[in-house]
Short mmCIF file of C-alpha atoms in Angstrom, two decimals:
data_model
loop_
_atom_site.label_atom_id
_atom_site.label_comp_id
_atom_site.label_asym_id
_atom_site.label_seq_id
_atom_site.Cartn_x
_atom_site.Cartn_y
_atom_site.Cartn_z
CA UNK A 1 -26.35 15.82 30.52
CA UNK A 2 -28.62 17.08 27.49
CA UNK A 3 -28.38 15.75 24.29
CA UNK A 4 -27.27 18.80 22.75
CA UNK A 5 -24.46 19.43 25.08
CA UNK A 6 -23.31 15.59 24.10
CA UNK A 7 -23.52 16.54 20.39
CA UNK A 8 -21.11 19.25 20.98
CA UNK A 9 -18.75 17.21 23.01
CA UNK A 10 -18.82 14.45 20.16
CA UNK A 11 -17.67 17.33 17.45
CA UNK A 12 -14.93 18.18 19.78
CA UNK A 13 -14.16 15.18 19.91
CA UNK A 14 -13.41 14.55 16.38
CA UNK A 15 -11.71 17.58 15.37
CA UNK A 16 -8.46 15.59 15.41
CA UNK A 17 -10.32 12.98 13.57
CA UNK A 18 -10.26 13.67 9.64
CA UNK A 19 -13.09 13.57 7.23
CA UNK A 20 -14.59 10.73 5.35
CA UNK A 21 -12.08 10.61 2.21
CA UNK A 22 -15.00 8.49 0.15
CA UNK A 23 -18.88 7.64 1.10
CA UNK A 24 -19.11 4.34 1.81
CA UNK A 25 -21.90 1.91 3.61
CA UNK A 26 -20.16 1.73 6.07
CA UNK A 27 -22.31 2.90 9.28
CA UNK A 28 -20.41 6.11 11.32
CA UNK A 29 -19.05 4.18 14.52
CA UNK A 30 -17.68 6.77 16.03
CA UNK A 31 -21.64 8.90 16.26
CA UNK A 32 -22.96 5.72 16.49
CA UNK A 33 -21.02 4.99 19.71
CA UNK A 34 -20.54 8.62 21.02
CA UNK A 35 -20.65 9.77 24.75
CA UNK A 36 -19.03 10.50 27.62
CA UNK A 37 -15.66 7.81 28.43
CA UNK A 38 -15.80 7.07 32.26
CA UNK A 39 -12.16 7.09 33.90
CA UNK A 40 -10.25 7.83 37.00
CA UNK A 41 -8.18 11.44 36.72
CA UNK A 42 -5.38 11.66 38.25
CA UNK A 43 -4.43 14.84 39.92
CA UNK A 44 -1.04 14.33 41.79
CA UNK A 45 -1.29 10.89 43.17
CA UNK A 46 -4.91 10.90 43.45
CA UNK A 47 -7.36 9.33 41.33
CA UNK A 48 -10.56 10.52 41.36
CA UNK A 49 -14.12 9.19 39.17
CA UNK A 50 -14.44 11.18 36.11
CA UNK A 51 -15.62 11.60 32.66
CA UNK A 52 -13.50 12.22 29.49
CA UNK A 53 -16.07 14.29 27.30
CA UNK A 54 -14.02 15.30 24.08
CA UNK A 55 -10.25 16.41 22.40
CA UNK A 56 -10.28 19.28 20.26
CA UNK A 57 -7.06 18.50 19.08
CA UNK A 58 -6.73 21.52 16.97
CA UNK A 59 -7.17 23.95 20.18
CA UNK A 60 -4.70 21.37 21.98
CA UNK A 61 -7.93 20.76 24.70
CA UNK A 62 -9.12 17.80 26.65
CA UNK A 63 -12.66 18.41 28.00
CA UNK A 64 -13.26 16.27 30.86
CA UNK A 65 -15.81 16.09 34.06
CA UNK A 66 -14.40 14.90 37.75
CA UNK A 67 -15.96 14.43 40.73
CA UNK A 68 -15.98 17.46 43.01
CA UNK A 69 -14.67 19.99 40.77
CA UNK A 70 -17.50 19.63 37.49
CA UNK A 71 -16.58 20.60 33.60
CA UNK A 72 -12.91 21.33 32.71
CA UNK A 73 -10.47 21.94 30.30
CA UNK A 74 -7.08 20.63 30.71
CA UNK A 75 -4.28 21.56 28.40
CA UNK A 76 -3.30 18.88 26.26
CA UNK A 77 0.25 20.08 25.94
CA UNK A 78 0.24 21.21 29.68
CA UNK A 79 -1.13 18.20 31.79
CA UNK A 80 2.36 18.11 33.71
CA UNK A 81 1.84 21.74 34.55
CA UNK A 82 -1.68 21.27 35.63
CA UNK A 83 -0.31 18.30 38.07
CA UNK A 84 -2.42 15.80 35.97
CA UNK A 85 -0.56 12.62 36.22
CA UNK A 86 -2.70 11.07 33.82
CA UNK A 87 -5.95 8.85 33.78
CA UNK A 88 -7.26 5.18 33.97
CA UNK A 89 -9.92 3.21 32.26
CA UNK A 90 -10.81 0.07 33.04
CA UNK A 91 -11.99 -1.93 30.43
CA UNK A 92 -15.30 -4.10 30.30
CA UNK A 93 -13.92 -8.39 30.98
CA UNK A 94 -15.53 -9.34 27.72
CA UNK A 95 -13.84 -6.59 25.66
CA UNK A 96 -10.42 -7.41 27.20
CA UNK A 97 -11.83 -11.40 26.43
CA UNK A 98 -11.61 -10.25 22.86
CA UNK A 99 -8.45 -8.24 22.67
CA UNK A 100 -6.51 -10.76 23.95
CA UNK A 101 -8.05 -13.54 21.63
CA UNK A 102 -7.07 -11.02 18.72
CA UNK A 103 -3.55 -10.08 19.91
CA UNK A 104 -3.16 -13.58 19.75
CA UNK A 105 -4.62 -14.16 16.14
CA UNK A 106 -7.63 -15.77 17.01
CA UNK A 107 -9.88 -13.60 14.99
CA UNK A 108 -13.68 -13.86 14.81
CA UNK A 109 -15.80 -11.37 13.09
CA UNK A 110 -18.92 -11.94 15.30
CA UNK A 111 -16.60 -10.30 18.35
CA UNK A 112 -16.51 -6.72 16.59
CA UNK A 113 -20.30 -6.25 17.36
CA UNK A 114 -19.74 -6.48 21.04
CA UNK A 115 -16.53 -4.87 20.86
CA UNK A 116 -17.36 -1.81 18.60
CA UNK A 117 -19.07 -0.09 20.71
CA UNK A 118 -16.10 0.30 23.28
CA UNK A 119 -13.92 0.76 20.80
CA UNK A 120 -14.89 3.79 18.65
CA UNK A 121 -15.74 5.43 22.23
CA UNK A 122 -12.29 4.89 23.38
CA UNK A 123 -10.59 6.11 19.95
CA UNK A 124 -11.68 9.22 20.40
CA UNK A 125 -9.09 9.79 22.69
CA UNK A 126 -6.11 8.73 21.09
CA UNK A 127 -4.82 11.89 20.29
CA UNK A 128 -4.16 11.70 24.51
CA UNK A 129 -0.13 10.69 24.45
CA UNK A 130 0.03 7.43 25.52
CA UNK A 131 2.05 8.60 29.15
CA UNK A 132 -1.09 9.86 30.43
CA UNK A 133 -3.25 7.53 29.00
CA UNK A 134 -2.28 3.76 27.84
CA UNK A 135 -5.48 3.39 25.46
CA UNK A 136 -2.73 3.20 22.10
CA UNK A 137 -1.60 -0.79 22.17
CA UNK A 138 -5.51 -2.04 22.69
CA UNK A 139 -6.74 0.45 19.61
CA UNK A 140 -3.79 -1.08 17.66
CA UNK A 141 -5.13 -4.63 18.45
CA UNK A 142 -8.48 -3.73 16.95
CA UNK A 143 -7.21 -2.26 13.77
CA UNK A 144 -4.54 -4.97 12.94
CA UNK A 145 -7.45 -7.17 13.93
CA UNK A 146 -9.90 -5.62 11.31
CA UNK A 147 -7.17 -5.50 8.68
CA UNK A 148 -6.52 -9.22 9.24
CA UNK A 149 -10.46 -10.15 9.15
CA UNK A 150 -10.43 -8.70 5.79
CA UNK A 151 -12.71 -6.11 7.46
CA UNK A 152 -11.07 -3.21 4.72
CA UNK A 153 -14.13 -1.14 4.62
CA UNK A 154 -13.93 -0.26 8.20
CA UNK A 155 -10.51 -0.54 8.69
CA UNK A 156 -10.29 2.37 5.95
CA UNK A 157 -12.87 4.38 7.94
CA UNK A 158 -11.13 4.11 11.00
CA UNK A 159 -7.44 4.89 9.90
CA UNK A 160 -8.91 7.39 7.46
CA UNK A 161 -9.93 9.69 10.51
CA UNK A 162 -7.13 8.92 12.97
CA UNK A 163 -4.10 12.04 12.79
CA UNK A 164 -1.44 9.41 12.19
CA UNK A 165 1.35 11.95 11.57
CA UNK A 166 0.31 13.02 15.46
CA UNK A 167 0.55 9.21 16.05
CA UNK A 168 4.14 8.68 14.51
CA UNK A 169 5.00 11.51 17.27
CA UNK A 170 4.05 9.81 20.37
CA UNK A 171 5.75 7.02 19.03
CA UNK A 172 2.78 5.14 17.67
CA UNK A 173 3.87 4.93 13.74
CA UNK A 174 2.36 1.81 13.68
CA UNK A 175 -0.99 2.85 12.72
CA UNK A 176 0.78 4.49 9.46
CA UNK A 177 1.90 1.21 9.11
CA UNK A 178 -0.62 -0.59 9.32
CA UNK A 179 -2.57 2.18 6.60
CA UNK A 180 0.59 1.06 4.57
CA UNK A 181 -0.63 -2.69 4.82
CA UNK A 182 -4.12 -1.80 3.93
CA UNK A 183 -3.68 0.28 1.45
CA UNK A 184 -1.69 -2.52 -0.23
CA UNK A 185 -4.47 -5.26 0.26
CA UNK A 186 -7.18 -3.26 -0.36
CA UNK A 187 -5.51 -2.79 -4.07
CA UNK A 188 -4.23 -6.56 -4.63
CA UNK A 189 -8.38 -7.62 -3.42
CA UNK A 190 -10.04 -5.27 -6.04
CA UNK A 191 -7.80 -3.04 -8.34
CA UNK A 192 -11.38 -0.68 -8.20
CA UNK A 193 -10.24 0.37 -4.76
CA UNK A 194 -7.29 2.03 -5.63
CA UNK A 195 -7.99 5.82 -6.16
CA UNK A 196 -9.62 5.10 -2.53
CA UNK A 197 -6.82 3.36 -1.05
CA UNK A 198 -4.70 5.81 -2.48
CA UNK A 199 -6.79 8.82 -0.58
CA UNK A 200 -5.09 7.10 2.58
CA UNK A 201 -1.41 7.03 1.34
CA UNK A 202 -1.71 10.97 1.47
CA UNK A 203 -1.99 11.11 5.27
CA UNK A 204 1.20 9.20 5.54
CA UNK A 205 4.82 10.49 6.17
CA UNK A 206 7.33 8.73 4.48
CA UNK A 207 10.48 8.35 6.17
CA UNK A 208 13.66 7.90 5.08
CA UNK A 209 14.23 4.06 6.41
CA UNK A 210 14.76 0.64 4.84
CA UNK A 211 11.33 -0.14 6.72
CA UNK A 212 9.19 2.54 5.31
CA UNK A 213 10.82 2.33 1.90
CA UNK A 214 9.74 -1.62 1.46
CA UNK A 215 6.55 -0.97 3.09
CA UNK A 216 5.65 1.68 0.20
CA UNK A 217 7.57 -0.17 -2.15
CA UNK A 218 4.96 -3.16 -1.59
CA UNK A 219 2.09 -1.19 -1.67
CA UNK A 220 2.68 0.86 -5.14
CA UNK A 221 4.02 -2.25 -6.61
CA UNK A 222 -0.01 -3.78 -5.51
CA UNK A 223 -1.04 -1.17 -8.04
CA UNK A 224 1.31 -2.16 -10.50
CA UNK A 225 0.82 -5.53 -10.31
CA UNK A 226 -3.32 -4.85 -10.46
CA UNK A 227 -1.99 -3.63 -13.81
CA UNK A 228 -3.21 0.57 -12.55
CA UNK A 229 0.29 1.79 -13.94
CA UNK A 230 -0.11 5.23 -14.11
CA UNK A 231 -0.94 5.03 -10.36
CA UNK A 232 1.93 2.91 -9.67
CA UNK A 233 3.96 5.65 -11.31
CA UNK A 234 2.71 7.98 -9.23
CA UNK A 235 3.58 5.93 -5.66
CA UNK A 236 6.87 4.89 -7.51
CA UNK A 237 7.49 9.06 -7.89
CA UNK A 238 6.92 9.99 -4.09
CA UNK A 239 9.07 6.94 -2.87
CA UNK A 240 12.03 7.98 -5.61
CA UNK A 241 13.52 10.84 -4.28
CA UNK A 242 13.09 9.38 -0.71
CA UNK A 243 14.97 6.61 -1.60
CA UNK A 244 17.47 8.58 -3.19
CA UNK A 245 18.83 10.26 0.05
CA UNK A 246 20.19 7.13 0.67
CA UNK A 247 22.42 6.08 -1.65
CA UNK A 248 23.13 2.71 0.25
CA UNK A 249 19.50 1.88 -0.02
CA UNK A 250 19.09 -1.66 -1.00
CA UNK A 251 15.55 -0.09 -3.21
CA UNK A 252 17.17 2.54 -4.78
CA UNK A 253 17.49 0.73 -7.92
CA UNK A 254 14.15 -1.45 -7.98
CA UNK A 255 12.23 1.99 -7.62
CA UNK A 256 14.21 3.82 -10.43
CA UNK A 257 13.65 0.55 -12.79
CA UNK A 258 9.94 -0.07 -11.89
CA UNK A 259 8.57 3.20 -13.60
CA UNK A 260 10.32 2.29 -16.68
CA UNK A 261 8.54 -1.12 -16.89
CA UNK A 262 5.00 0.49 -16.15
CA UNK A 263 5.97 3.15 -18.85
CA UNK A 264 6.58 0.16 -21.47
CA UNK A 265 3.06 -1.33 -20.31
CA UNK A 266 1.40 1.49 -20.57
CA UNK A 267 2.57 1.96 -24.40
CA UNK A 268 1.47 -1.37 -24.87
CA UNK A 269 -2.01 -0.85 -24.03
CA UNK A 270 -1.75 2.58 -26.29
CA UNK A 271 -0.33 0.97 -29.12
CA UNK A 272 -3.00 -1.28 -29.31
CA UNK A 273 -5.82 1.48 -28.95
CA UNK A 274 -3.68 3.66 -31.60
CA UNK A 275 -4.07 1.28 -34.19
CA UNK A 276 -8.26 1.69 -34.15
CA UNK A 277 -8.20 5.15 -33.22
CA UNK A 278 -5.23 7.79 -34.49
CA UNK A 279 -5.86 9.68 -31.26
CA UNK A 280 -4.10 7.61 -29.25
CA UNK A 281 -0.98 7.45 -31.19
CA UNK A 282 0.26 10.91 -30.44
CA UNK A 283 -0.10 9.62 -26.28
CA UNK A 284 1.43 6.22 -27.09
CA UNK A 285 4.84 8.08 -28.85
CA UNK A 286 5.27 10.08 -25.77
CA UNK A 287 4.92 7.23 -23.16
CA UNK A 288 7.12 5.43 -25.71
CA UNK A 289 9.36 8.46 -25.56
CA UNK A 290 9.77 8.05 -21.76
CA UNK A 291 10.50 4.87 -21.48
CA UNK A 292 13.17 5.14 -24.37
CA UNK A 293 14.98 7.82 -22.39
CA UNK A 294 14.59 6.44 -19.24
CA UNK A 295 16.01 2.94 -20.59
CA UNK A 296 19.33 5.09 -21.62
CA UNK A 297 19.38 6.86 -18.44
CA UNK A 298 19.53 3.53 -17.09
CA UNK A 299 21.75 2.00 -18.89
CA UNK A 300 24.32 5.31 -17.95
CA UNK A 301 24.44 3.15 -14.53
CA UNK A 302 22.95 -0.07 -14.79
CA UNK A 303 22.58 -2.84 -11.37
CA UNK A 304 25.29 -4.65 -11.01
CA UNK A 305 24.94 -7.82 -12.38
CA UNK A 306 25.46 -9.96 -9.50
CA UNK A 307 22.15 -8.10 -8.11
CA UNK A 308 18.40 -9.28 -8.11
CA UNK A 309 17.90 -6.13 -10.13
CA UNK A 310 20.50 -6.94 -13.00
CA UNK A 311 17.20 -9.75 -14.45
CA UNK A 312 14.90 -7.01 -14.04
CA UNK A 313 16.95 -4.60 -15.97
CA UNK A 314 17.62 -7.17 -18.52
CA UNK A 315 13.18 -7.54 -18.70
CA UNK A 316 13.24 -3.57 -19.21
CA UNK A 317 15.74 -3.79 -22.33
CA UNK A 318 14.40 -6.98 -23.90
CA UNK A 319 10.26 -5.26 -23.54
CA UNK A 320 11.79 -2.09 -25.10
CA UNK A 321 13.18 -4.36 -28.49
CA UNK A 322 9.82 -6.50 -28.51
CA UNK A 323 8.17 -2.91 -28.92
CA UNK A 324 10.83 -1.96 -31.35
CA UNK A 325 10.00 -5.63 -33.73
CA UNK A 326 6.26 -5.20 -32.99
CA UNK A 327 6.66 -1.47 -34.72
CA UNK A 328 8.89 -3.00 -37.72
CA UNK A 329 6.03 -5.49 -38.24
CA UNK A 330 3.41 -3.26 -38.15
CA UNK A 331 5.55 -1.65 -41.05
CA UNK A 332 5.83 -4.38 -43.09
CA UNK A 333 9.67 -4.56 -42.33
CA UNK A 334 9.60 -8.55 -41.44
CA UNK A 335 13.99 -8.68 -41.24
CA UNK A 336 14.30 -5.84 -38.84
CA UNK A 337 11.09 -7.23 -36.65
CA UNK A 338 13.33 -10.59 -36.73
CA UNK A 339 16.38 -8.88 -35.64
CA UNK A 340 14.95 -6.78 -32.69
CA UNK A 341 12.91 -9.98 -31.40
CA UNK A 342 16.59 -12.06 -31.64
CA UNK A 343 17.98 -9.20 -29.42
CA UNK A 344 15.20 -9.49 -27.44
CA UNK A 345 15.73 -13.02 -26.26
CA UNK A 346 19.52 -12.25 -25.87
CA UNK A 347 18.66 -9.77 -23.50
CA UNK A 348 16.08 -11.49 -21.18
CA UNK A 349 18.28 -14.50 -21.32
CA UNK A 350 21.08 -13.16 -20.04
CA UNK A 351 18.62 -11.70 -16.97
CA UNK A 352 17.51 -15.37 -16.23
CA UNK A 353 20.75 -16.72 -16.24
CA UNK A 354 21.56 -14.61 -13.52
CA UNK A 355 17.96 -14.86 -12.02
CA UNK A 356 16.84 -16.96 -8.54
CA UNK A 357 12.87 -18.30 -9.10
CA UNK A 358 11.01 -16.43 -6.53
CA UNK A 359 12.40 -13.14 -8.13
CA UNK A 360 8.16 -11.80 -9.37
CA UNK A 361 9.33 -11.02 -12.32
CA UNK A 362 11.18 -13.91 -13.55
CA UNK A 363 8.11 -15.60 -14.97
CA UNK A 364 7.24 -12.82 -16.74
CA UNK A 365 10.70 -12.85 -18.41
CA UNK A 366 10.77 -16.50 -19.30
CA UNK A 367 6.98 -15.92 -21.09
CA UNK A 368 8.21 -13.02 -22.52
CA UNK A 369 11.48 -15.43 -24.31
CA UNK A 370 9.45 -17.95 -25.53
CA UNK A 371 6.98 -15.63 -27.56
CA UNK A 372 10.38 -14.64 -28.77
CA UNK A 373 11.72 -18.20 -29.86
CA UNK A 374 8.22 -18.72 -31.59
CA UNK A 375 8.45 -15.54 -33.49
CA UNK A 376 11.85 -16.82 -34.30
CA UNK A 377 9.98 -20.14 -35.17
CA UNK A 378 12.29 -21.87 -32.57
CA UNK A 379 9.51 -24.23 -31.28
CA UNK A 380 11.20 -26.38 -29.02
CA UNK A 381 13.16 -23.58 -27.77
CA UNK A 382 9.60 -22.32 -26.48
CA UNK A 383 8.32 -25.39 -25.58
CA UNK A 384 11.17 -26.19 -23.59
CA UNK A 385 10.43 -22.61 -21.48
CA UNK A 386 6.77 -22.86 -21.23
CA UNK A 387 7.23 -26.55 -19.52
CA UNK A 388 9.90 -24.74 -17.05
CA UNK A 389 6.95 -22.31 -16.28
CA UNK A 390 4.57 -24.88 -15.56
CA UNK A 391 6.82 -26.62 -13.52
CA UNK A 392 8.12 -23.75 -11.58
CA UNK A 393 5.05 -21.53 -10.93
CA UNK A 394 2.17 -24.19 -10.79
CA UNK A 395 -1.01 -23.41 -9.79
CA UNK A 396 0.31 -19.87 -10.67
CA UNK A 397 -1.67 -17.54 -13.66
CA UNK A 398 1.91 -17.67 -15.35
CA UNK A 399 1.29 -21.55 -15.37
CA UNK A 400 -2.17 -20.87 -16.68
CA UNK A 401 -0.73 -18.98 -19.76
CA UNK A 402 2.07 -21.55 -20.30
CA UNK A 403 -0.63 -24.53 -20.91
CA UNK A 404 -2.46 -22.08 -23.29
CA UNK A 405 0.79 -21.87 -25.28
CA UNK A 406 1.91 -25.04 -25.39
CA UNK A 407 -1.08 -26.08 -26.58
CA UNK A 408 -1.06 -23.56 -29.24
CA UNK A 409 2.11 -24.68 -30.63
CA UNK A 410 1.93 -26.28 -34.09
CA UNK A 411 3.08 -29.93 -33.64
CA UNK A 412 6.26 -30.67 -34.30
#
């Protein structure tokens, strides 16, 4: 077979592949390891030695080679009707070594060298459905497997060229899923990733199940937690009116109450850039804007208060009247700074009365209280909640900041 002929095949190959979303040093596996798949085709209840050459996925094509009957092209939608019961591939001992080590979590990054080469060859064909050939639950190994490793550069170049949404419809949707999972590490490993990461979330379908909706939920709240809030309003957008088509969702209210919070961040950074450059204080009034109106949209139909969501609600208000006191400061206005900071505390309180520890934001609130009781000058009152912190989240960065506060406290 000439080596321009094999070119051809490898194009056709990938056409249900997408392209690169970012250029990366990564090297291209699936040139690299290009070329004609050898397998037994099935015709009836015969198998017969063969070649699998290429899927042009858009022309709905499988370009193959058998024995006896030479180059053909076999109807991806029709193989029933072409009496093509399917076809085999028997896979190399030491790459079936390896898959079974990594279906079992033994991972070892010095396997993927040996395996790769297998590997991107036999991807190429996943867009086969998984009746006619059982290729799916092996790729699925290797990706979970690379995602595990920590392996997120590849891991992005492979799921970034796989046709998931074609996946989800033979049943596979656990290659979206697992784009879901990477998406979300790639973020919470380096928060520079993101707009990258983010590429990928655009190939997925979201649908309307308690599974998908905490699997997005987790990854856009990786982007808010990495501090990129106008991204995480962004994810937080496409999951909300998901979300909403189920009223009995158990997210529908985290996802409506997240956005707020990132709004109230966002002010905060634009407050502080205002007040060294008037630019940014016509920006910072509108974010401030939003989350104002958002808060009293809340409030219209707040969580109930036996819910997980009633302490984060209770964060939302109490952030809002810190703002409020920070702004009467500013202004010289030192009574009305006093009495927006006291309703602060009232309102995170009453959040952490109601709050279990692992909730993630509870730490968050209980910082947030005691830079309340110290602008109150209520030192013990602090002291008393930054020791809680230590105790309850050591080891943890909201430990970290507690020491630096206690230690900052004037002695008593």
């Amino acid at each position: 077979m000439n080596k321009s002929f094999l070119l051809l095949l490898t194009i056709m190959g990938l056409c249900f592949l997408q392209l690169p979303l970012f250029s990366q040093a990564n090297q291209d596996y699936f040139k690299i390891h290009a070329g004609a798949l050898p397998v037994k085709i099935f015709v009836g209840n015969a198998g017969k030695p063969g070649s699998l050459l290429g899927v042009d996925g858009q022309k709905g094509i499988i370009y193959a080679q058998m024995e006896g009957a030479g180059r053909m092209q076999l109807e991806l939608r029709g193989l029933q009707k072409q009496n093509i019961k399917g076809f085999s591939y028997i896979w190399p001992q030491d790459a079936l070594k390896t898959l079974k080590l990594y279906s079992n979590e033994q991972y070892s990054k010095e396997l993927l060298p040996g395996l790769r080469p297998i590997m991107y060859k036999v991807m190429l064909f996943l867009e086969i459905p998984q009746q006619y050939f059982a290729i799916h639950d092996s790729c699925l190994i290797y990706v979970k497997a690379l995602i595990a490793m920590e392996q997120f550069n590849e891991a992005f170049y492979l799921l970034s060229r796989l046709n998931l949404n074609k996946l989800d419809s033979y049943g596979y949707r656990d290659f979206s899923e697992a784009s879901l999972e990477l998406a979300s590490k790639m973020i919470s490993a380096n928060a520079k990733s993101a707009k990258i990461a983010r590429a990928l979330l655009q190939k997925i379908t979201i649908r309307n199940n308690s599974a998908d909706h905490a699997s997005y939920l987790k990854m856009a709240n990786s982007l808010r937690i990495q501090g990129l809030y106008n991204d995480a309003i962004s994810e937080y957008a496409r999951l909300g009116p998901i979300v909403k088509k189920s009223p009995s969702s158990p997210y529908s209210k985290i996802v409506e109450i997240w956005p707020i919070y990132c709004y109230i961040k966002l002010y905060e950074t634009y407050a502080i850039a205002a007040l060294k450059d008037a630019r940014y204080k016509g920006p910072a009034g509108k974010i401030f804007n939003m989350a104002m109106q958002s808060v009293k949209k809340l409030d219209e139909k707040p969580p109930a208060r036996q819910t997980n969501e009633y302490s984060l609600y209770k964060l939302i208000r109490a952030l809002l009247r810190v703002q409020y006191a920070r702004q009467f400061e500013q202004g010289g206005n030192e009574l009305k700074a006093a009495e927006y900071y006291r309703q602060s505390v009232l309102e995170v309180t009453e959040g952490i009365v109601s709050a279990r520890v692992g909730l993630d934001w509870l730490p968050e609130s209980l910082l947030m209280a005691g830079d309340a009781y110290e602008k109150l000058n209520l030192n013990e009152a602090a002291m008393n909640v930054y020791k809680q912190v230590s105790i309850f989240y050591k080891g943890s960065k909201w430990a970290v900041e507690s020491k630096k506060r206690l230690e900052a406290l004037p002695a008593s």
